[in-house]
Coordinates of N, CA and C in Angstrom, one line a residue:
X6 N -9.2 18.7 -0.7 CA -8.8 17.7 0.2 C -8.6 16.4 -0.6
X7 N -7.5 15.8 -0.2 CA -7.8 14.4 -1.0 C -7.2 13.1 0.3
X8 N -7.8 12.1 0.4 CA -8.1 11.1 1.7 C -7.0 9.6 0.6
X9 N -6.8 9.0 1.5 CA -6.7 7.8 0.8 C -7.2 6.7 2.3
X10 N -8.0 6.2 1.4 CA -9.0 5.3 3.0 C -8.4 3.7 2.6
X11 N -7.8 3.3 3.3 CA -7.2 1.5 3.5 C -7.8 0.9 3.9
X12 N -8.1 -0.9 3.8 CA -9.1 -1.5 4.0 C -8.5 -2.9 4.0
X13 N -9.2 -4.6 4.7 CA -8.8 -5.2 4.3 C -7.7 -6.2 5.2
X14 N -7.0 -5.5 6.4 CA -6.5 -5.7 7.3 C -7.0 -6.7 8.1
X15 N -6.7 -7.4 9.2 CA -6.7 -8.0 10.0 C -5.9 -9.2 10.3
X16 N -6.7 -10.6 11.0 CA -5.7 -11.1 11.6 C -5.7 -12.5 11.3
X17 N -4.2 -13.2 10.4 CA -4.3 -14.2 9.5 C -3.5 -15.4 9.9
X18 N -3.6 -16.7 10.4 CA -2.6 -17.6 10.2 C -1.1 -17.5 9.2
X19 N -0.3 -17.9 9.5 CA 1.0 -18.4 8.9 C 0.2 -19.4 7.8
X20 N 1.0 -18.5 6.8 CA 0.6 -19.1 5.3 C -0.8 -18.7 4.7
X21 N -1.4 -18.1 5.5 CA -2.7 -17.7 5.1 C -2.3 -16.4 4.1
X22 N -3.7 -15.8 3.7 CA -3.9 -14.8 2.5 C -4.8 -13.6 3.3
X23 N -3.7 -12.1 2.7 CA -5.2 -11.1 2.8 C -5.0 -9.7 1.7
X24 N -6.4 -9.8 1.2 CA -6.0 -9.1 0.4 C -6.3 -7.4 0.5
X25 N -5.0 -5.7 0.5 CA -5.6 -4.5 1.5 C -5.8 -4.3 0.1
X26 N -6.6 -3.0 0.4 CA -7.4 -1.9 -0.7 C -7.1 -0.7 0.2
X27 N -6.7 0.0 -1.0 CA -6.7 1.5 -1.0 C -7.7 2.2 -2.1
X28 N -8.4 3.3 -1.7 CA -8.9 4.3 -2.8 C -8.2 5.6 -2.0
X29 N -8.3 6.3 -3.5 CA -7.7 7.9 -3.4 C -9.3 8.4 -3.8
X30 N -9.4 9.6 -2.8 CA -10.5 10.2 -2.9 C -10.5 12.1 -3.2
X31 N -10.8 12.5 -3.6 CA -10.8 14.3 -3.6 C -10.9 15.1 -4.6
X32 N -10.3 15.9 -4.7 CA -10.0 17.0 -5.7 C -8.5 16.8 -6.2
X33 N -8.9 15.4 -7.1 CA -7.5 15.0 -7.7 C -7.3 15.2 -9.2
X34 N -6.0 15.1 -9.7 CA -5.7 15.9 -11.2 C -5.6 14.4 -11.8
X35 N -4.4 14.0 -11.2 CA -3.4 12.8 -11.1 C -2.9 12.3 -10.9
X36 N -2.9 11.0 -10.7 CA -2.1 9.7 -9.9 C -1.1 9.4 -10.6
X37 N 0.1 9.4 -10.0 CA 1.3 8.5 -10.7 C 1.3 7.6 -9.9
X38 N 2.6 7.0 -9.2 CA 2.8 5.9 -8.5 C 1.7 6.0 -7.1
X39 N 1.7 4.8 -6.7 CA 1.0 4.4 -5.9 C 1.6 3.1 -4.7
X40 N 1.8 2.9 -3.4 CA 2.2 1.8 -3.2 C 2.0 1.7 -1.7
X41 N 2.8 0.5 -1.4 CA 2.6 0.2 0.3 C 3.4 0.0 1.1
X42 N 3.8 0.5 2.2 CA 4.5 0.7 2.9 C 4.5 -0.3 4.4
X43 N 5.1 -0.7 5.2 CA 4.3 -1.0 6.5 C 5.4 -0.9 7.1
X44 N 5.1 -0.9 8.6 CA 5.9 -0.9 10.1 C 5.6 -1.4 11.0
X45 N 6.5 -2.2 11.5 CA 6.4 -3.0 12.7 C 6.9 -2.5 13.5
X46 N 6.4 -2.8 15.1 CA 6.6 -2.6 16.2 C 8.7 -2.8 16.4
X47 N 9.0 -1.0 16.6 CA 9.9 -1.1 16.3 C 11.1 -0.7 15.9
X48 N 10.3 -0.7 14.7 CA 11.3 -1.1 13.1 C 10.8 0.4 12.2
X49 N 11.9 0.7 11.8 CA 11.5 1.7 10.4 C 10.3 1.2 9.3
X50 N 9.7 2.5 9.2 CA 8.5 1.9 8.4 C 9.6 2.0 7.1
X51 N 9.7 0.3 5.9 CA 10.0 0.6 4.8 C 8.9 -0.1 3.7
X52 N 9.5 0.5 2.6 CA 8.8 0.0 1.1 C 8.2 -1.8 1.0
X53 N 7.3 -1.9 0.9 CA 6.6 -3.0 0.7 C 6.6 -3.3 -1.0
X54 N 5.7 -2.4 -1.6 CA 5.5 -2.7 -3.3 C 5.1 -1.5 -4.2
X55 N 5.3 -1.2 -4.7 CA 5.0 -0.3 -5.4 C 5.1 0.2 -6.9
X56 N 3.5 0.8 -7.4 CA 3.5 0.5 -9.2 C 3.6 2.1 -9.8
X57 N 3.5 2.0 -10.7 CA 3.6 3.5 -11.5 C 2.3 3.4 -12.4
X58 N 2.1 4.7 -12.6 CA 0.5 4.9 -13.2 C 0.6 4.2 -15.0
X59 N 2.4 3.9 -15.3 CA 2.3 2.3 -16.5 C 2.3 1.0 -16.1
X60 N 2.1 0.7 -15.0 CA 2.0 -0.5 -14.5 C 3.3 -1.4 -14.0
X61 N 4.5 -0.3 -14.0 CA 6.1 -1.4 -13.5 C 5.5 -1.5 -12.2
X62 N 6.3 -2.6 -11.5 CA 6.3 -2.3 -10.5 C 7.6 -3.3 -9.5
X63 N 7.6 -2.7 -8.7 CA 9.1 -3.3 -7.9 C 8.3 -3.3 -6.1
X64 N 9.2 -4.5 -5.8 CA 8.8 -4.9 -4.4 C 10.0 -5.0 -3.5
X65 N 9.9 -5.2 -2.2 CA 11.0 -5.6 -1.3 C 10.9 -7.0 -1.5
X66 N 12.5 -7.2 -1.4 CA 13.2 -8.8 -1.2 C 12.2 -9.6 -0.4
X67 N 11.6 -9.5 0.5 CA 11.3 -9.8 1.2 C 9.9 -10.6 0.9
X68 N 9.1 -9.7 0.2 CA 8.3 -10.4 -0.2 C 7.8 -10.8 -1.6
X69 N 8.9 -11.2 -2.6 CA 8.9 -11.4 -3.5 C 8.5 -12.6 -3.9
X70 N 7.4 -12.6 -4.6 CA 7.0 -14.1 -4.8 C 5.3 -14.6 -3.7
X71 N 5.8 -13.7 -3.3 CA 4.4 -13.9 -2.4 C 3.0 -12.9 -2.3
X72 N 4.3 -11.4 -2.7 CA 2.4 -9.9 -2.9 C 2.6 -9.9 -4.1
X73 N 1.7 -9.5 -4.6 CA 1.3 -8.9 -5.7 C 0.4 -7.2 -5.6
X74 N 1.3 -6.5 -6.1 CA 0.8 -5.0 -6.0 C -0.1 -4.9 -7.4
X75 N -1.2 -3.9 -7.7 CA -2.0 -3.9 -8.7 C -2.5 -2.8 -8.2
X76 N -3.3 -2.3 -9.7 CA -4.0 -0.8 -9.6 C -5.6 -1.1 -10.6
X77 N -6.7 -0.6 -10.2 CA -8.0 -1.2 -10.2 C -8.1 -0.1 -11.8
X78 N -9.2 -0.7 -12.5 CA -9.1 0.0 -13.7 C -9.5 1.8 -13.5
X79 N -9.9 2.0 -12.4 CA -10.1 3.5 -12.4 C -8.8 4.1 -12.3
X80 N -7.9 3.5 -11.8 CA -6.6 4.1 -11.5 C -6.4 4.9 -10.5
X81 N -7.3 4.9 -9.5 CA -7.5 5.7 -8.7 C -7.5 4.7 -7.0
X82 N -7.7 3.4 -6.9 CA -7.5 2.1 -6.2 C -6.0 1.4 -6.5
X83 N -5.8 0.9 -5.6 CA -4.4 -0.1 -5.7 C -4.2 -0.8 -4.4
X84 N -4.3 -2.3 -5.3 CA -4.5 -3.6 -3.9 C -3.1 -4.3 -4.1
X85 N -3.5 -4.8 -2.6 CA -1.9 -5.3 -2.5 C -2.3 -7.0 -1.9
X86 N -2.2 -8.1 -3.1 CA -2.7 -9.4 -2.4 C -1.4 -10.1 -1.6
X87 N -1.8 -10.1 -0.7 CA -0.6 -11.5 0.2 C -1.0 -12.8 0.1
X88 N -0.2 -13.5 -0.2 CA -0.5 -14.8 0.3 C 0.8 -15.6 1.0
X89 N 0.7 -17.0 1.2 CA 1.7 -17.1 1.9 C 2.4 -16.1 3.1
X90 N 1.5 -15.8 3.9 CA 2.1 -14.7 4.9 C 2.8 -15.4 6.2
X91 N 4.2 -14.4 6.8 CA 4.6 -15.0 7.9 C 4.5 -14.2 9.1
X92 N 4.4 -15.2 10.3 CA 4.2 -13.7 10.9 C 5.4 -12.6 11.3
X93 N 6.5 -13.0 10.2 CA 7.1 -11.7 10.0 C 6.5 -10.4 9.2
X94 N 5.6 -10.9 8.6 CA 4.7 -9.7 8.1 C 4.2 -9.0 8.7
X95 N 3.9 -9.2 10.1 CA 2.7 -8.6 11.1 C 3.6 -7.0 10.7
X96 N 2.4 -6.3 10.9 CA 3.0 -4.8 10.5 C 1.4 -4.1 10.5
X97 N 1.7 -2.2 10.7 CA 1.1 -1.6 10.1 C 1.2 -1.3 8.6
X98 N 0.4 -1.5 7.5 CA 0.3 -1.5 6.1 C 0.1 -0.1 5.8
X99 N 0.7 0.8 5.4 CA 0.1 2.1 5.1 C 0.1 2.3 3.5
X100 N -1.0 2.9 2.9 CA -1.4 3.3 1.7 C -0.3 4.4 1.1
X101 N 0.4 4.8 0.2 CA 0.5 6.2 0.0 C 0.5 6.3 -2.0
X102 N 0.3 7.7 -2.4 CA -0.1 7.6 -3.6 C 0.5 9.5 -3.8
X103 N 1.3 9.3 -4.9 CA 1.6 10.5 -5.5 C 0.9 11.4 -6.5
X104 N 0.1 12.4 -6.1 CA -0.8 13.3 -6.3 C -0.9 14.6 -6.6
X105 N -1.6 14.8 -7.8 CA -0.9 16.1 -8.4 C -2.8 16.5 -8.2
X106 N -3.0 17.3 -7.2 CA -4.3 18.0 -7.0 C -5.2 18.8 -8.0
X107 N -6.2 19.3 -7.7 CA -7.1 20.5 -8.6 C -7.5 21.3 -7.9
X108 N -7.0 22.8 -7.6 CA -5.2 23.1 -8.0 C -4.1 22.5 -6.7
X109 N -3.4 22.5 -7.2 CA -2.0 22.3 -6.0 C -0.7 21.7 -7.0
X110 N 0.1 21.5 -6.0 CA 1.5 20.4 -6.3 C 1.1 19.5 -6.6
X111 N 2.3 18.4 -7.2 CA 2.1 16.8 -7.0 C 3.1 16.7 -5.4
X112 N 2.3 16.3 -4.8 CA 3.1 15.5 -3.4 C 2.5 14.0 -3.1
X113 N 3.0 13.3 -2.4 CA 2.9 12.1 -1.8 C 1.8 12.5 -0.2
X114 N 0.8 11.4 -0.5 CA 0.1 11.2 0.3 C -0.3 10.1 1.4
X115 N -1.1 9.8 2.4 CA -0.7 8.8 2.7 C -2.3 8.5 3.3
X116 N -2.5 6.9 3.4 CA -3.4 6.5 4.1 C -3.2 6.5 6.0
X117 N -3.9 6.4 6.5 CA -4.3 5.7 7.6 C -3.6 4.6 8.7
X118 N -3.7 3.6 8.1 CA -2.5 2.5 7.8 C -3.8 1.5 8.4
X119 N -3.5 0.3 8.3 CA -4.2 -1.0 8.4 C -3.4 -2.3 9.2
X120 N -3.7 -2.5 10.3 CA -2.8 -3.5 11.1 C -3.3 -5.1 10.2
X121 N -1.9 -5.7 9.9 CA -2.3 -7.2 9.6 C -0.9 -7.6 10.6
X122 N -1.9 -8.6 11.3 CA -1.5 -10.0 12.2 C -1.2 -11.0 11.9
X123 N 0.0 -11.5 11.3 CA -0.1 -13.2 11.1 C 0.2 -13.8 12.2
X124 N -0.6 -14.4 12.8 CA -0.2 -15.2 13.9 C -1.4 -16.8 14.7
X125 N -0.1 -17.7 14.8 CA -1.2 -18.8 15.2 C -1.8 -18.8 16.6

């Protein structure tokens, strides 16, 4: 089995900061990419930020200049800091991480997801 548990969510002022965490947990081989996703009420869930297990990493237009995606030195974590949030951000945040098991395929996995709120 392998989990990815999301953390870190909640509910923030315009312009305010939050920073989510993900871990990948299980009977894992290997992580490549890693990233975050969210959906609002709505709206197609799309690409938020996302890094590769060498550290590129590319984000939506949207919030460029404001998240910063990262991956913790186990390589096995990857946080996603906001700041400056609007509450166009308000969204479910979902984890997901590409995973090559012990034994299995590599497929894409996903967290949970974590509601963040900007709102005054």
């Amino acid at each position: 089995q392998v989990q990815l548990v999301e953390s870190g969510g909640g509910l923030v002022q315009p312009g305010g900061s939050l920073r989510l965490s993900c871990a990948a947990s299980g009977s894992i081989f290997s992580i490549n990419a890693m990233g975050w996703y969210r959906q609002a009420p709505g709206k197609q869930r799309e690409l938020v930020a996302r890094i590769t297990s060498g550290g590129s990493t590319n984000y939506a237009d949207s919030v460029k200049g404001r998240f910063t995606i990262s991956r913790g030195n186990a390589k096995n974590t990857v946080y996603l800091q906001m700041s400056s949030l609007k509450p166009e951000d308000t969204a479910v945040y979902y984890c997901t991480a590409n995973i090559e098991r012990v034994p299995g395929p590599r497929r894409d996995y996903w967290g949970q997801g974590t509601q963040v709120t900007v709102s005054s």
